[in-house]
Tab-separated table of C-alpha atoms in Angstrom:
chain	number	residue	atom	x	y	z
A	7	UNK	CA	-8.907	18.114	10.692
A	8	UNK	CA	-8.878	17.165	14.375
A	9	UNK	CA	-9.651	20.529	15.648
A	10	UNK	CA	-12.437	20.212	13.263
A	11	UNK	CA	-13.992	16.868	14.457
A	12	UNK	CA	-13.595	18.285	18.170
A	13	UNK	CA	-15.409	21.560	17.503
A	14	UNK	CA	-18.182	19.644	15.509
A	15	UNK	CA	-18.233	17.096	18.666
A	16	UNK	CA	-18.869	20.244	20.857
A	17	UNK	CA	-21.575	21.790	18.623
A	18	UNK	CA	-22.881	18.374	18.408
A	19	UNK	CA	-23.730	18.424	21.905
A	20	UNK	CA	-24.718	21.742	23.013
A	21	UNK	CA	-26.861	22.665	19.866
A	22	UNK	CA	-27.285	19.209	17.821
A	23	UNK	CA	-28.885	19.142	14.593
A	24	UNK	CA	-30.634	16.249	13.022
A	25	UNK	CA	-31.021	17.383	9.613
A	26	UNK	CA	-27.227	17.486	9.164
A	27	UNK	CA	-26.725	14.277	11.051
A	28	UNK	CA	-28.846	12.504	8.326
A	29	UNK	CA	-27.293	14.360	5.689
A	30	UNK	CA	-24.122	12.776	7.107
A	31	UNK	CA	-25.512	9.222	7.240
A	32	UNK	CA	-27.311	9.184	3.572
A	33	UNK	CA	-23.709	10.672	1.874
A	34	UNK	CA	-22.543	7.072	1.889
A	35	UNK	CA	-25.930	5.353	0.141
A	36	UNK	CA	-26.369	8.335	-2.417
A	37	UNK	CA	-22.598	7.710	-3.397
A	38	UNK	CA	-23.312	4.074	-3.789
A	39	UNK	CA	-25.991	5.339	-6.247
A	40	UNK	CA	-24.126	7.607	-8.343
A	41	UNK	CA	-21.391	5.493	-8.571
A	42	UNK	CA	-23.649	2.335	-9.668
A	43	UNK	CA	-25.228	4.639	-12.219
A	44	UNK	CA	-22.165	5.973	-14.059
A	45	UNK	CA	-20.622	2.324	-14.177
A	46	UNK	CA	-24.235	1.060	-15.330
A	47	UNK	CA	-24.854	-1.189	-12.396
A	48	UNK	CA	-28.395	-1.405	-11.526
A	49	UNK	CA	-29.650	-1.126	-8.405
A	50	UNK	CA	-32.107	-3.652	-6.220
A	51	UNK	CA	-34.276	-0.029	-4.587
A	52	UNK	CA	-35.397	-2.569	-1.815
A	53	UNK	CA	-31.895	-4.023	-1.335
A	54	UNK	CA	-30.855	-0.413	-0.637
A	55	UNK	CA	-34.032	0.574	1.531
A	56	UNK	CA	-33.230	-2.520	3.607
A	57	UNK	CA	-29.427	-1.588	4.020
A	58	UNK	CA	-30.764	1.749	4.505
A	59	UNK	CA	-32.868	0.598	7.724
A	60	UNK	CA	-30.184	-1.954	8.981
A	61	UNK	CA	-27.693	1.484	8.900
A	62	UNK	CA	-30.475	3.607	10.715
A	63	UNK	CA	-31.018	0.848	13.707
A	64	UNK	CA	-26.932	0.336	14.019
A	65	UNK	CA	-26.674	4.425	13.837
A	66	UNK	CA	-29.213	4.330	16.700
A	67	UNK	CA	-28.399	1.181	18.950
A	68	UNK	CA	-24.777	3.014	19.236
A	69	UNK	CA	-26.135	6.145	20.436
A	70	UNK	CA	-28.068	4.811	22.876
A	71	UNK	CA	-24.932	2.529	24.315
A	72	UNK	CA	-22.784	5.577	24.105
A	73	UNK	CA	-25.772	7.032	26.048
A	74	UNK	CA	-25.561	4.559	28.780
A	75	UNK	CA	-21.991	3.749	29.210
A	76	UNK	CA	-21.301	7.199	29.824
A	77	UNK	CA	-24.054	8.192	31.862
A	78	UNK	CA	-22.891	5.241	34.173
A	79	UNK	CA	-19.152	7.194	34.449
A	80	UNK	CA	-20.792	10.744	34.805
A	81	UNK	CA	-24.287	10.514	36.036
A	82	UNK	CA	-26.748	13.460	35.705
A	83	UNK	CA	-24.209	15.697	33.926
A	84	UNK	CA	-25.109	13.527	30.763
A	85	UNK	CA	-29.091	14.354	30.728
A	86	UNK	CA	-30.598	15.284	27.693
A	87	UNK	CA	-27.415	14.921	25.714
A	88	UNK	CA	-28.922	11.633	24.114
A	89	UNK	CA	-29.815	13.884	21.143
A	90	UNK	CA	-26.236	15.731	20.691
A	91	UNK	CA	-24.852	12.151	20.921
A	92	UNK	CA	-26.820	10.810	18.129
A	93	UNK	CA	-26.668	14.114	16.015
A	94	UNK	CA	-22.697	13.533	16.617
A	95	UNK	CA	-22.313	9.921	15.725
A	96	UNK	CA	-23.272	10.562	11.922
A	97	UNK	CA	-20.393	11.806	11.498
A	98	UNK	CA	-18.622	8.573	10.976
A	99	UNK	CA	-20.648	8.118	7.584
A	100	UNK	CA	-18.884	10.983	6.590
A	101	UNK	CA	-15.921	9.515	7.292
A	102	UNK	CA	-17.104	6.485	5.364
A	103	UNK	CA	-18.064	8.246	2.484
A	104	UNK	CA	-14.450	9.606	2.153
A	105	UNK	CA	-13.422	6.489	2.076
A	106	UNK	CA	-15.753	4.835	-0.276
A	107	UNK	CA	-14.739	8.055	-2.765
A	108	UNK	CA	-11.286	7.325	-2.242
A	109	UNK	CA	-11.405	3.799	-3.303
A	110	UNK	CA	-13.426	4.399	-6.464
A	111	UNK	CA	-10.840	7.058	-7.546
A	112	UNK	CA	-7.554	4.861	-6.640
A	113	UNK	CA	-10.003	1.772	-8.929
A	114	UNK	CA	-10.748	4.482	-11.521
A	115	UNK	CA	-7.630	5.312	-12.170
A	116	UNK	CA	-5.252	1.857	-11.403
A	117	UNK	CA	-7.824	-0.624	-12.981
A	118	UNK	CA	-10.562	1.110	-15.143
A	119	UNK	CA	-11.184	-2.000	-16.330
A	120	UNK	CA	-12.478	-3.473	-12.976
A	121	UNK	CA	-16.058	-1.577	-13.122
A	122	UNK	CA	-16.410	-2.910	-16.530
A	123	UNK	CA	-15.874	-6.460	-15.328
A	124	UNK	CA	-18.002	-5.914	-12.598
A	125	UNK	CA	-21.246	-4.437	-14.283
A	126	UNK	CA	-20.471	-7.759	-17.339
A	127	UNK	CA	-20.520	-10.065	-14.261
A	128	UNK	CA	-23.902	-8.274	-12.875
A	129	UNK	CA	-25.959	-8.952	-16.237
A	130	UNK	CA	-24.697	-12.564	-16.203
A	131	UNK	CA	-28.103	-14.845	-16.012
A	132	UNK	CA	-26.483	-17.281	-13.365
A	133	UNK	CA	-23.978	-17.004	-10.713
A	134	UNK	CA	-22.156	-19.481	-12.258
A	135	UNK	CA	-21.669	-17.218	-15.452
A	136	UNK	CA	-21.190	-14.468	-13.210
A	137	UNK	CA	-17.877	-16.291	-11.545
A	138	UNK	CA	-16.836	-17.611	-15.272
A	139	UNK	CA	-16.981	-13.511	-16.701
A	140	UNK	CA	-15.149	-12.609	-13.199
A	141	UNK	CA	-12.817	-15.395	-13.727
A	142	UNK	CA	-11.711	-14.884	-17.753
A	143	UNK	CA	-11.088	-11.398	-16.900
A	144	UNK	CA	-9.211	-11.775	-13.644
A	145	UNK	CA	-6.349	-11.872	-15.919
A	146	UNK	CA	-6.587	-7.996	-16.917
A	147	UNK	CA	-5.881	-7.056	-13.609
A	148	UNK	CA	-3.522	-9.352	-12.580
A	149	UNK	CA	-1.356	-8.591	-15.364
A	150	UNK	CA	-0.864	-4.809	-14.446
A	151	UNK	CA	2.291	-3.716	-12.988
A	152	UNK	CA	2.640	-4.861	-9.822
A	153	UNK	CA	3.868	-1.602	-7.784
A	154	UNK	CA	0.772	-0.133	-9.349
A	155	UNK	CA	-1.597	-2.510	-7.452
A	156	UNK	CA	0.620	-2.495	-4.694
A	157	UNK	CA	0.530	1.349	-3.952
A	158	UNK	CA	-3.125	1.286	-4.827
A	159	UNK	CA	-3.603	-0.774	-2.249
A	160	UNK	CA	-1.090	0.492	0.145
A	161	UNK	CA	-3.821	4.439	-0.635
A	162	UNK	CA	-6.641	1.665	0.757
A	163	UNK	CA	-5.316	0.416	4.093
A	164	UNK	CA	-4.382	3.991	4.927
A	165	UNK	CA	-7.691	5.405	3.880
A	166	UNK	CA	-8.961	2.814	5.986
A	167	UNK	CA	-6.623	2.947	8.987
A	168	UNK	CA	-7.492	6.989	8.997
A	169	UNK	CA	-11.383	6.516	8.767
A	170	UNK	CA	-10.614	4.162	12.099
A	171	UNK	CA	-8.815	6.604	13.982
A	172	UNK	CA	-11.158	9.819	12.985
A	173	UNK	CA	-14.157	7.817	13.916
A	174	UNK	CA	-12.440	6.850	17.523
A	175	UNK	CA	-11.455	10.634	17.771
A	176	UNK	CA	-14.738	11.462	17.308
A	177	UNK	CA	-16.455	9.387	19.602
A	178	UNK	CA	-14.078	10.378	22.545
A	179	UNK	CA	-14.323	13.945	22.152
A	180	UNK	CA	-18.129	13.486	22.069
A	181	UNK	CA	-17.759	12.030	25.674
A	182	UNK	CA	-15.267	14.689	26.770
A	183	UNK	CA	-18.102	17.367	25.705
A	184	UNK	CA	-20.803	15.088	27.707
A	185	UNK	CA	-19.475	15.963	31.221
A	186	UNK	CA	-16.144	16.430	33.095
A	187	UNK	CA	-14.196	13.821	33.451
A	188	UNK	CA	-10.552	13.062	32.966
A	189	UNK	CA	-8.650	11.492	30.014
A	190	UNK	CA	-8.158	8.371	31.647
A	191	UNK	CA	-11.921	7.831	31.740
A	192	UNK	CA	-13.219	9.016	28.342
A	193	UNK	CA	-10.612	6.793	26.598
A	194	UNK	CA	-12.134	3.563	29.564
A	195	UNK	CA	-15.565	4.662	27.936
A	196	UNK	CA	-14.354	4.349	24.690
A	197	UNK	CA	-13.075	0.905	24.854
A	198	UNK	CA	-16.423	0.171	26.843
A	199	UNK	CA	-18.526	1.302	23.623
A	200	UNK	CA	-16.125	-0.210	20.946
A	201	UNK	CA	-16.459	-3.739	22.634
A	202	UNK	CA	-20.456	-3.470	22.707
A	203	UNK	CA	-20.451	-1.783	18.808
A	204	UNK	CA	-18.952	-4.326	18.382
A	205	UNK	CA	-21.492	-6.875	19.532
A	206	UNK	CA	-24.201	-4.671	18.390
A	207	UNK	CA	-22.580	-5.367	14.542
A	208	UNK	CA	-22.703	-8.576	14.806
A	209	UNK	CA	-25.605	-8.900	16.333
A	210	UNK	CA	-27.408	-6.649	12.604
A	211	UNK	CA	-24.794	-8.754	11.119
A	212	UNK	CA	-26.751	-12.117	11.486
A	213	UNK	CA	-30.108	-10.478	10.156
C-alpha cells in the first residue's frame, strides 16, 4: 500500500492528471448518495452542491499552501509542480471514501437497525420529533452485546487512525518528489502544512 501511495505521489508530479484527481475527490459525495438512496434518506441536491464547493475550495487552498511552504524550502526546483501537487492531494478523498465504506459495513452489519432509525428520524416533521424517534429507539442499540459495539468501534478508530497516517504519507512523499531535499526537511514541511490545513479548516469551518 505504501509503495503504492509513493509511486502515485511520483506520477502525480511528473505527469499529473486532473481527471483522476476529481474522480478521487467526487468518490466520497457519490458514496454519500448511494448510501442515502439504499437506506431511503433523501437528499437536500443544494446541501450537497454546497458541500461539494466548500470540498473543492479546501482541496484547492491546501494545494496552494503545500505550493508555497515548499517552494520556500526548495526554491525554483518546485516550478510548475503546482499542478502535480493538486492532482496528488485528491488522493486523500480516496482515503476518505475507504473509510466512509468501512463504517457503513461495520453499521450494516453490528446495528442494521441504526439506518432505519435514522431515515424514521429524517421524515419526522420537527426536530423535536426527530430527537423523540432517535431517543425511543436509542434503546435497540444500546441493548446489543456490548463487545459487539465495542469491536465495532475499536474497526472505526483504526480505520480512522490509518486514513490519518496514509494521508500524512502521502503528502510527504509528494514533497520528496517536488525537489531534493533531505528527510529532516520534508517531514519540517509537513508539520508546516498540517498546522496551516489546519487553520485553513477552520477557517471553511465557520462558513
Amino acid at each position: 500500500m505504501l509503495g503504492w501511495i509513493k509511486n502515485y505521489a511520483r506520477v502525480s508530479i511528473e505527469k499529473p492528471h486532473l481527471g483522476r484527481a476529481f474522480f478521487f475527490f467526487l468518490l466520497p459525495f457519490i458514496l454519500t448518495l448511494v448510501v442515502a438512496f439504499l437506506i431511503g434518506i433523501s437528499v437536500n441536491v443544494m446541501n450537497v452542491g454546497y458541500n461539494i464547493f466548500l470540498a473543492l475550495v479546501a482541496w484547492l487552498l491546501s494545494a496552494v499552501v503545500l505550493f508555497v511552504v515548499v517552494h520556500l524550502f526548495k526554491g525554483h526546483e518546485v516550478s510548475g509542480k503546482f499542478k502535480g501537487i493538486f492532482a496528488g492531494l485528491a488522493f486523500r478523498y480516496f482515503f476518505w471514501f475507504l473509510l466512509m465504506l468501512l463504517v457503513f459495513v461495520v453499521l450494516f452489519f453490528a446495528m442494521p437497525e441504526f439506518f432505519q432509525i435514522v431515515a424514521k428520524a429524517q421524515k419526522a416533521q420537527t426536530a423535536d420529533e426527530a430527537f423523540t424517534i432517535l431517543g425511543n429507539n436509542a434503546d435497540q442499540i444500546a441493548g446489543k452485546n456490548a463487545l459487539v459495539l465495542f469491536a465495532s468501534f475499536g474497526i472505526i478508530m483504526l480505520g480512522v487512525a490509518a486514513m490519518l497516517f496514509l494521508t500524512l504519507y502521502l503528502v510527504y512523499e509528494l514533497i520528496n518528489f517536488c525537489g531534493t531535499g533531505s528527510p529532516r526537511q520534508s517531514l519540517l514541511i509537513l508539520f508546516i502544512w498540517i498546522a496551516l490545513q489546519g487553520l485553513i479548516l477552520a477557517l471553511i469551518g465557520t462558513v
